[in-house]
Coordinates of C-alpha atoms in Angstrom, one line a residue:
Chain A
M1149 CA 36.4 28.6 -13.7
D1150 CA 37.7 26.7 -10.6
K1151 CA 34.2 26.2 -9.2
L1152 CA 33.0 24.9 -12.6
I1153 CA 36.0 22.5 -12.9
S1154 CA 35.3 21.2 -9.4
D1155 CA 31.6 20.7 -10.2
L1156 CA 32.4 19.0 -13.4
K1157 CA 34.7 16.5 -11.6
S1158 CA 31.9 15.6 -9.2
Q1159 CA 29.4 15.3 -12.0
I1160 CA 31.7 13.0 -14.1
V1161 CA 32.4 10.7 -11.1
T1162 CA 28.6 10.4 -10.5
Q1163 CA 27.4 10.2 -14.1
L1164 CA 30.0 7.6 -15.1
N1165 CA 29.8 5.8 -11.7
L1166 CA 33.6 5.8 -11.4
Q1167 CA 34.4 3.6 -8.5
D1168 CA 37.4 4.1 -6.2
I1169 CA 38.0 7.5 -7.9
K1170 CA 37.3 10.8 -6.0
P1171 CA 36.6 14.0 -7.8
E1172 CA 39.9 15.5 -6.5
D1173 CA 41.8 12.5 -8.0
I1174 CA 41.1 13.8 -11.5
G1175 CA 43.6 16.4 -12.7
D1176 CA 42.4 19.5 -14.4
D1177 CA 44.5 18.7 -17.5
Q1178 CA 44.5 15.0 -17.2
P1179 CA 43.3 13.3 -20.5
L1180 CA 39.9 11.8 -19.9
F1181 CA 40.1 9.1 -22.6
V1182 CA 42.5 6.2 -23.2
E1183 CA 45.7 6.9 -21.4
G1184 CA 44.3 9.2 -18.8
L1185 CA 41.1 8.2 -16.9
G1186 CA 40.6 5.4 -19.5
L1187 CA 37.1 6.4 -20.6
D1188 CA 35.6 4.9 -23.7
S1189 CA 33.0 5.6 -26.4
I1190 CA 30.0 4.9 -24.1
D1191 CA 31.4 7.3 -21.6
A1192 CA 31.6 9.9 -24.4
L1193 CA 27.9 9.5 -24.8
E1194 CA 27.4 9.9 -21.1
L1195 CA 29.4 13.1 -21.1
I1196 CA 27.3 14.5 -24.0
V1197 CA 24.2 13.7 -21.9
L1198 CA 25.8 15.4 -18.9
L1199 CA 26.4 18.6 -20.8
Q1200 CA 22.8 18.6 -22.0
Q1201 CA 21.3 17.7 -18.6
Q1202 CA 23.4 20.0 -16.4
Y1203 CA 24.3 22.9 -18.7
K1204 CA 21.6 22.7 -21.4
I1205 CA 24.3 22.5 -24.1
K1206 CA 23.7 20.3 -27.1
L1207 CA 26.9 19.2 -28.8
S1208 CA 25.6 19.4 -32.4
N1209 CA 28.9 18.9 -34.2
A1210 CA 30.3 15.5 -33.4
D1211 CA 33.8 16.6 -34.7
E1212 CA 34.0 18.9 -31.7
G1213 CA 33.8 16.0 -29.3
P1214 CA 37.5 15.0 -29.0
K1215 CA 38.5 18.6 -28.5
V1216 CA 35.8 19.4 -26.0
F1217 CA 36.1 16.2 -23.9
R1218 CA 39.9 16.1 -23.9
T1219 CA 40.2 17.2 -20.2
V1220 CA 38.0 18.6 -17.5
R1221 CA 39.5 22.0 -18.3
T1222 CA 38.6 21.9 -22.0
M1223 CA 35.1 20.9 -21.0
A1224 CA 34.9 23.9 -18.6
E1225 CA 36.3 26.2 -21.2
Y1226 CA 33.7 25.0 -23.7
I1227 CA 30.8 25.5 -21.2
T1228 CA 32.1 28.9 -20.3
A1229 CA 32.4 30.0 -23.9
H1230 CA 28.9 28.6 -24.7
Q1231 CA 27.3 30.4 -21.7
A1232 CA 29.0 33.7 -22.7
Q1233 CA 27.7 33.3 -26.3
N1234 CA 24.1 32.9 -25.0
S1235 CA 24.1 35.6 -22.4
Chain B
M617 CA 23.1 -35.1 -19.4
Y618 CA 24.8 -34.1 -16.3
I619 CA 25.0 -31.1 -13.9
R620 CA 28.7 -30.5 -13.7
A621 CA 28.8 -27.3 -11.6
T622 CA 26.5 -24.6 -10.1
G623 CA 26.7 -21.0 -9.1
N624 CA 24.0 -19.4 -7.0
I625 CA 23.2 -16.0 -5.5
S626 CA 20.0 -15.9 -3.5
P627 CA 18.6 -14.5 -0.2
Q628 CA 20.4 -17.4 1.5
K629 CA 24.1 -17.9 1.9
T630 CA 24.4 -19.9 -1.3
F631 CA 27.3 -18.3 -3.1
G632 CA 30.8 -19.7 -3.0
H633 CA 30.7 -22.4 -0.4
P634 CA 27.0 -22.8 0.2
L635 CA 26.2 -22.9 4.0
M636 CA 23.5 -25.4 3.5
N637 CA 23.9 -27.0 6.8
E638 CA 23.2 -23.7 8.7
A639 CA 19.8 -22.6 9.7
P640 CA 18.1 -20.6 6.9
V641 CA 18.3 -16.8 6.9
A642 CA 14.9 -15.5 8.1
Y643 CA 13.2 -12.3 6.7
T644 CA 10.4 -10.3 8.1
G645 CA 8.1 -8.5 5.6
N646 CA 7.2 -9.4 2.1
R647 CA 10.5 -8.9 0.3
L648 CA 13.6 -11.1 0.3
S649 CA 16.8 -9.6 -1.1
C650 CA 19.9 -11.5 -2.3
I651 CA 23.0 -11.8 -0.1
E652 CA 25.6 -10.6 -2.5
P653 CA 29.3 -11.3 -2.5
D654 CA 32.1 -8.7 -2.9
Y655 CA 32.0 -8.5 -6.7
K656 CA 35.5 -7.1 -7.0
E657 CA 36.9 -10.6 -6.5
F658 CA 35.1 -11.8 -9.7
I659 CA 34.6 -8.8 -12.0
D660 CA 37.1 -6.2 -13.2
P661 CA 36.3 -3.0 -11.3
K662 CA 36.4 -1.1 -14.7
L663 CA 33.5 -3.3 -15.8
I664 CA 31.6 -3.2 -12.4
R665 CA 30.9 0.5 -12.7
R666 CA 28.6 -0.1 -15.7
M667 CA 26.8 -3.1 -14.2
S668 CA 23.6 -2.8 -12.3
R669 CA 22.9 -5.2 -9.4
I670 CA 21.2 -7.9 -11.5
I671 CA 24.1 -8.0 -14.1
R672 CA 26.6 -8.3 -11.2
M673 CA 24.6 -11.1 -9.7
G674 CA 24.3 -12.9 -13.0
V675 CA 27.9 -12.5 -14.0
A676 CA 29.3 -13.5 -10.6
A677 CA 27.1 -16.7 -10.4
A678 CA 28.1 -17.6 -13.9
M679 CA 31.8 -17.1 -13.1
E680 CA 31.5 -19.2 -10.0
C681 CA 29.9 -22.0 -12.0
L682 CA 32.6 -21.8 -14.7
K683 CA 35.3 -21.9 -12.1
E684 CA 33.8 -24.9 -10.4
A685 CA 33.4 -26.7 -13.7
D686 CA 36.9 -25.7 -14.8
V687 CA 35.5 -24.7 -18.2
K688 CA 37.0 -21.6 -19.7
M689 CA 35.0 -21.5 -22.9
P690 CA 31.5 -23.0 -22.8
D691 CA 30.1 -24.2 -26.1
A692 CA 26.9 -22.2 -25.4
I693 CA 25.6 -19.6 -23.0
V694 CA 21.8 -19.6 -22.5
T695 CA 20.0 -17.4 -20.0
G696 CA 16.4 -17.0 -18.9
T697 CA 14.8 -14.0 -17.3
S698 CA 11.3 -12.7 -17.0
Y699 CA 11.8 -9.2 -15.8
G700 CA 15.2 -8.5 -17.3
C701 CA 17.4 -5.7 -16.0
L702 CA 14.7 -3.7 -14.2
E703 CA 17.0 -1.2 -12.5
D704 CA 18.5 0.0 -15.8
T705 CA 15.0 -0.1 -17.5
Y706 CA 13.6 2.1 -14.7
A707 CA 16.6 4.4 -14.9
F708 CA 16.3 5.2 -18.6
L709 CA 12.5 5.3 -18.6
S710 CA 12.6 7.8 -15.7
K711 CA 15.1 10.0 -17.5
M712 CA 13.0 9.9 -20.7
V713 CA 10.0 11.2 -18.7
E714 CA 12.1 13.7 -16.8
F715 CA 13.7 15.1 -19.9
N716 CA 10.5 15.1 -22.1
E717 CA 11.8 12.1 -24.2
E718 CA 14.8 14.1 -25.4
L719 CA 17.5 12.3 -23.4
L720 CA 18.5 8.8 -22.7
T721 CA 21.1 7.6 -20.2
P722 CA 23.2 5.6 -22.6
T723 CA 24.6 3.0 -20.2
A724 CA 21.2 2.2 -18.6
F725 CA 19.6 2.0 -22.0
I726 CA 22.3 -0.3 -23.4
Q727 CA 22.3 -2.5 -20.3
S728 CA 18.5 -2.7 -20.0
T729 CA 17.9 -5.4 -22.5
H730 CA 17.0 -8.9 -21.4
N731 CA 20.1 -10.5 -23.0
T732 CA 22.6 -8.2 -21.3
I733 CA 23.7 -10.8 -18.7
G734 CA 24.4 -13.5 -21.3
A735 CA 26.1 -11.0 -23.5
Q736 CA 28.3 -9.7 -20.6
I737 CA 29.4 -13.2 -19.8
G738 CA 30.2 -13.8 -23.4
L739 CA 32.2 -10.5 -23.6
M740 CA 34.1 -11.3 -20.4
L741 CA 35.1 -14.7 -21.7
Q742 CA 35.7 -13.5 -25.2
C743 CA 33.3 -16.3 -26.1
N744 CA 31.8 -16.0 -29.6
N745 CA 29.9 -19.3 -29.3
Y746 CA 26.1 -19.7 -29.3
N747 CA 24.5 -17.1 -27.0
N748 CA 20.8 -16.9 -26.4
A749 CA 18.3 -15.4 -23.9
F750 CA 14.8 -16.5 -23.2
V751 CA 12.1 -14.2 -21.9
H752 CA 9.0 -16.3 -21.3
R753 CA 7.6 -15.2 -18.0
G754 CA 7.3 -18.2 -15.7
F755 CA 8.9 -20.5 -18.3
S756 CA 12.0 -18.4 -18.9
F757 CA 14.4 -20.7 -17.0
E758 CA 12.7 -23.8 -18.4
S759 CA 13.0 -22.5 -22.0
A760 CA 16.8 -21.7 -21.4
L761 CA 17.2 -25.2 -19.9
L762 CA 15.4 -26.9 -22.8
D763 CA 17.6 -25.0 -25.3
G764 CA 20.7 -26.2 -23.4
M765 CA 19.4 -29.8 -23.3
L766 CA 18.7 -29.8 -27.0
L767 CA 22.1 -28.5 -27.8
L768 CA 23.6 -31.3 -25.8
K769 CA 21.2 -33.9 -27.2
E770 CA 21.9 -32.9 -30.8
K771 CA 25.7 -32.9 -30.0
E772 CA 26.1 -29.3 -31.0
A773 CA 27.7 -28.7 -27.7
S774 CA 29.4 -30.7 -24.9
H775 CA 29.3 -28.0 -22.2
V776 CA 26.4 -25.5 -21.9
L777 CA 26.2 -22.7 -19.4
V778 CA 22.5 -22.3 -18.5
G779 CA 21.3 -19.7 -16.1
A780 CA 18.3 -17.8 -14.8
I781 CA 18.2 -14.3 -13.2
D782 CA 15.5 -12.0 -11.9
E783 CA 15.6 -9.1 -9.6
I784 CA 13.1 -7.1 -7.7
I785 CA 13.5 -3.3 -7.3
P786 CA 11.5 -0.9 -5.2
T787 CA 9.3 0.2 -8.1
S788 CA 8.5 -3.3 -9.3
H789 CA 7.9 -4.4 -5.7
T790 CA 5.5 -1.5 -5.1
I791 CA 3.6 -2.2 -8.4
L792 CA 3.3 -6.0 -7.7
N793 CA 2.4 -5.3 -4.1
R794 CA -0.5 -3.0 -5.3
L795 CA -1.7 -5.9 -7.5
G796 CA -2.1 -8.0 -4.4
L797 CA 0.7 -10.5 -5.1
Y798 CA 2.4 -10.2 -1.7
K799 CA 1.4 -10.7 1.9
Q800 CA 0.7 -7.7 4.1
G801 CA 2.1 -7.2 7.6
D802 CA 5.1 -8.6 9.3
V803 CA 5.2 -12.3 8.4
S804 CA 8.4 -14.2 8.9
S805 CA 9.6 -15.9 5.7
L806 CA 9.9 -19.1 7.7
D807 CA 6.2 -19.0 8.6
I808 CA 4.7 -18.4 5.2
Y809 CA 3.2 -21.9 4.8
R810 CA 1.5 -21.6 8.1
A811 CA 0.2 -18.0 7.7
G812 CA -2.9 -19.2 5.8
T813 CA -3.3 -15.9 4.1
K814 CA -3.5 -14.4 0.7
G815 CA -0.3 -13.4 -1.1
T816 CA 3.3 -14.6 -1.1
I817 CA 6.7 -13.0 -0.5
A818 CA 8.8 -11.3 -3.2
G819 CA 12.1 -12.9 -4.1
E820 CA 15.0 -12.7 -6.5
G821 CA 18.0 -14.7 -7.5
S822 CA 20.7 -15.8 -9.9
S823 CA 21.3 -19.5 -10.6
F824 CA 23.7 -20.9 -13.1
F825 CA 24.5 -24.5 -14.2
M826 CA 27.1 -26.1 -16.3
L827 CA 25.5 -28.9 -18.2
A828 CA 27.6 -31.6 -19.9
N829 CA 26.7 -34.5 -22.0
E830 CA 29.5 -36.7 -20.6
A831 CA 29.6 -37.9 -17.0
S832 CA 32.4 -37.0 -14.7
S833 CA 33.4 -37.9 -11.2
S834 CA 32.4 -34.5 -9.9
D835 CA 28.9 -34.1 -11.2
Y836 CA 26.1 -33.0 -8.9
A837 CA 23.4 -35.0 -10.5
R838 CA 22.0 -36.4 -13.8
L839 CA 19.2 -34.4 -15.4
D840 CA 16.8 -37.1 -16.6
G841 CA 14.1 -34.9 -18.0
M842 CA 12.0 -31.7 -17.9
H843 CA 8.4 -31.1 -18.8
T844 CA 6.3 -27.9 -18.9
F845 CA 2.5 -27.4 -19.2
Y846 CA 0.5 -24.3 -19.5
K847 CA -2.7 -23.4 -17.6
P848 CA -3.8 -26.9 -16.7
A849 CA -7.6 -27.5 -16.6
G850 CA -7.5 -28.7 -13.0
A851 CA -6.2 -31.2 -10.5
V852 CA -6.9 -34.2 -12.7
D853 CA -5.0 -32.6 -15.6
I854 CA -2.0 -31.9 -13.4
E855 CA -2.0 -35.5 -12.2
K856 CA -2.1 -36.7 -15.7
Q857 CA 0.8 -34.5 -16.7
V858 CA 2.9 -35.7 -13.8
S859 CA 2.1 -39.4 -14.4
S860 CA 2.7 -39.1 -18.1
F861 CA 6.1 -37.4 -17.5
L862 CA 7.2 -40.0 -15.0
E863 CA 6.0 -42.8 -17.3
K864 CA 8.1 -41.3 -20.2
Q865 CA 11.1 -41.4 -17.9
G866 CA 10.4 -45.0 -17.1
I867 CA 9.8 -44.6 -13.4
A868 CA 6.9 -44.9 -11.0
T869 CA 6.2 -42.4 -8.3
G870 CA 7.4 -44.9 -5.7
D871 CA 10.9 -44.6 -7.2
L872 CA 11.1 -41.0 -6.1
D873 CA 12.9 -40.2 -2.9
L874 CA 11.8 -36.6 -2.6
I875 CA 9.5 -34.1 -4.2
I876 CA 10.3 -30.4 -4.0
T877 CA 7.2 -28.2 -4.7
G878 CA 6.9 -24.5 -5.2
K879 CA 4.4 -23.6 -2.5
N880 CA 4.8 -19.9 -1.8
G881 CA 2.4 -19.3 1.2
D882 CA -0.4 -18.0 -0.9
Q883 CA -3.5 -20.0 0.0
K884 CA -4.9 -20.1 -3.5
S885 CA -1.6 -20.9 -5.2
D886 CA -0.7 -23.6 -2.6
R887 CA -3.9 -25.5 -3.1
I888 CA -2.8 -26.4 -6.6
Y889 CA 0.0 -28.5 -5.0
D890 CA -2.3 -30.2 -2.4
Q891 CA -4.3 -32.4 -4.8
P892 CA -1.3 -34.2 -6.4
G893 CA 0.3 -34.2 -2.9
Q894 CA -2.6 -36.4 -1.7
S895 CA -2.8 -38.6 -4.9
V896 CA 0.1 -39.0 -7.3
F897 CA 2.7 -37.9 -4.7
A898 CA 1.2 -39.7 -1.7
G899 CA 3.7 -41.4 0.6
I900 CA 6.7 -39.5 -0.8
P901 CA 8.4 -36.8 1.3
I902 CA 7.5 -33.4 0.0
L903 CA 9.6 -30.2 0.8
N904 CA 9.0 -26.6 -0.1
Y905 CA 11.6 -24.0 -0.9
K906 CA 10.2 -20.6 -1.5
H907 CA 10.6 -19.6 2.2
L908 CA 14.3 -19.5 1.2
C909 CA 14.2 -17.5 -2.0
G910 CA 10.8 -15.9 -2.3
E911 CA 8.5 -16.0 -5.3
Y912 CA 9.7 -14.8 -8.7
P913 CA 9.2 -16.0 -12.3
T914 CA 12.5 -17.9 -12.4
A915 CA 12.4 -19.3 -8.8
S916 CA 12.3 -22.8 -10.3
A917 CA 16.0 -22.4 -11.0
F918 CA 16.6 -22.1 -7.3
A919 CA 14.7 -25.4 -6.8
F920 CA 16.8 -27.0 -9.6
W921 CA 19.9 -25.8 -7.7
L922 CA 18.6 -27.1 -4.4
A923 CA 17.7 -30.5 -5.9
A924 CA 21.1 -30.8 -7.5
N925 CA 22.8 -30.0 -4.1
I926 CA 20.6 -32.4 -2.2
I927 CA 21.4 -35.2 -4.6
K928 CA 25.1 -34.4 -4.4
Q929 CA 25.0 -34.4 -0.6
G930 CA 22.6 -37.4 -0.5
K931 CA 20.6 -35.9 2.3
I932 CA 18.4 -33.0 3.2
P933 CA 20.4 -30.0 4.3
A934 CA 19.6 -28.2 7.5
M935 CA 18.7 -25.1 5.5
L936 CA 15.4 -26.9 4.8
Q937 CA 14.8 -27.5 8.5
T938 CA 13.2 -30.8 8.3
S939 CA 13.5 -34.1 10.1
G940 CA 12.4 -37.6 9.6
I941 CA 13.8 -38.2 6.1
L942 CA 16.5 -40.7 6.7
K943 CA 16.5 -42.4 3.4
P944 CA 19.4 -41.5 1.1
I945 CA 18.2 -39.1 -1.6
K946 CA 18.9 -40.4 -5.0
R947 CA 16.0 -39.2 -7.2
V948 CA 14.2 -35.9 -6.8
L949 CA 11.2 -34.5 -8.7
V950 CA 10.8 -30.7 -8.7
Y951 CA 7.2 -29.5 -9.4
N952 CA 6.7 -25.7 -9.6
H953 CA 4.1 -23.4 -11.0
Y954 CA 4.0 -19.7 -11.4
L955 CA 0.6 -18.0 -11.0
N956 CA -1.0 -21.4 -11.9
M957 CA -0.1 -20.7 -15.6
H958 CA 3.4 -21.9 -16.0
H959 CA 3.9 -25.4 -14.6
S960 CA 7.2 -27.3 -14.7
L961 CA 8.6 -30.6 -13.7
F962 CA 12.3 -31.5 -13.4
L963 CA 13.6 -35.0 -12.7
L964 CA 17.1 -35.3 -11.3
S965 CA 19.0 -38.4 -10.2
A966 CA 22.2 -39.4 -8.6
C967 CA 24.9 -40.3 -11.1

């Protein structure tokens, strides 16, 4: 899980072109949207693409979005659960 | 109408306080890239991360122009671009191919449209006024300028921000190079007119202007008129177009202090300028500018910026490396063509 969280942080910084933010600056449980990293709806789209590109996961139910993308940890948990289901 | 303020990013040191009295920056090879400022001074870092290079260049030049004009809310924002946001277009098209047309990169896709820069300026200013973008190859800047002039003339606006932006990216440079548009070998940008070879040098730039319908004490110049003509039949036709334009403006060629032509070092292209140079322009000092900015579809906007600055200073800046023109410069004609299809004339005068 720690490795996945670390990878996700690097991928988020790259995909969203977050300037002046290093992967290690992002807390595992820090909210990604609004009050946390301050991401917005376009970033949400980028994160959906990131999941699809890097982990071959299609987020088919839009209602899941807020829960899945709440923090880096919730993203990692979702990926882990999805990979376990498909293995 | 009057040119109240300008903002320019080019392969020369033209941003902020233009270093026009320094020697020009010389480039070797067939590609000139813009000298860019530190954008964090002009654009919120949260917005910068989503902006590709051309959007940053456009927004920064526009902000500089607005600042100089001391106009917080223009009545209209009009932009012209031929290639648009190439970097973003390339990014999302590449991803489409890479992922078998199943995935887009949302930001690159959203930002790839030709009106992105005008829209970004509008968003940053929270300006809901008229906002339009023109994409007409070598007439893109001219079309934007014409729209701005009409808005002022019809009194629908008193301040119009007009700009032109084009970028070159590695992929577009490679493609255009393969089409034979550019010179081969290590030619210095300062020697292109003497090279006597085929092809030109690639360029890019972002030029913005605040046009106003009332004069002020800080104007650069007065914009007397503009004329465009497409695919002229030959030298005689070009001479007729020039003469007719000047006649409409009520002046004779002898009233001109300077002509700026768009020679770009390509033998075939430059010959187009030679005939009027020997006839209708005879006896008037002629200067070229594309050794400074390279060739691109909206390069005429750089010439427009240069003409405005020359008139403001009243003399030829050292950047143009010329001597012997001692007469004060009060009236300048710009004549440019792009690929001998899109020909344009701008007439600027001292206020």
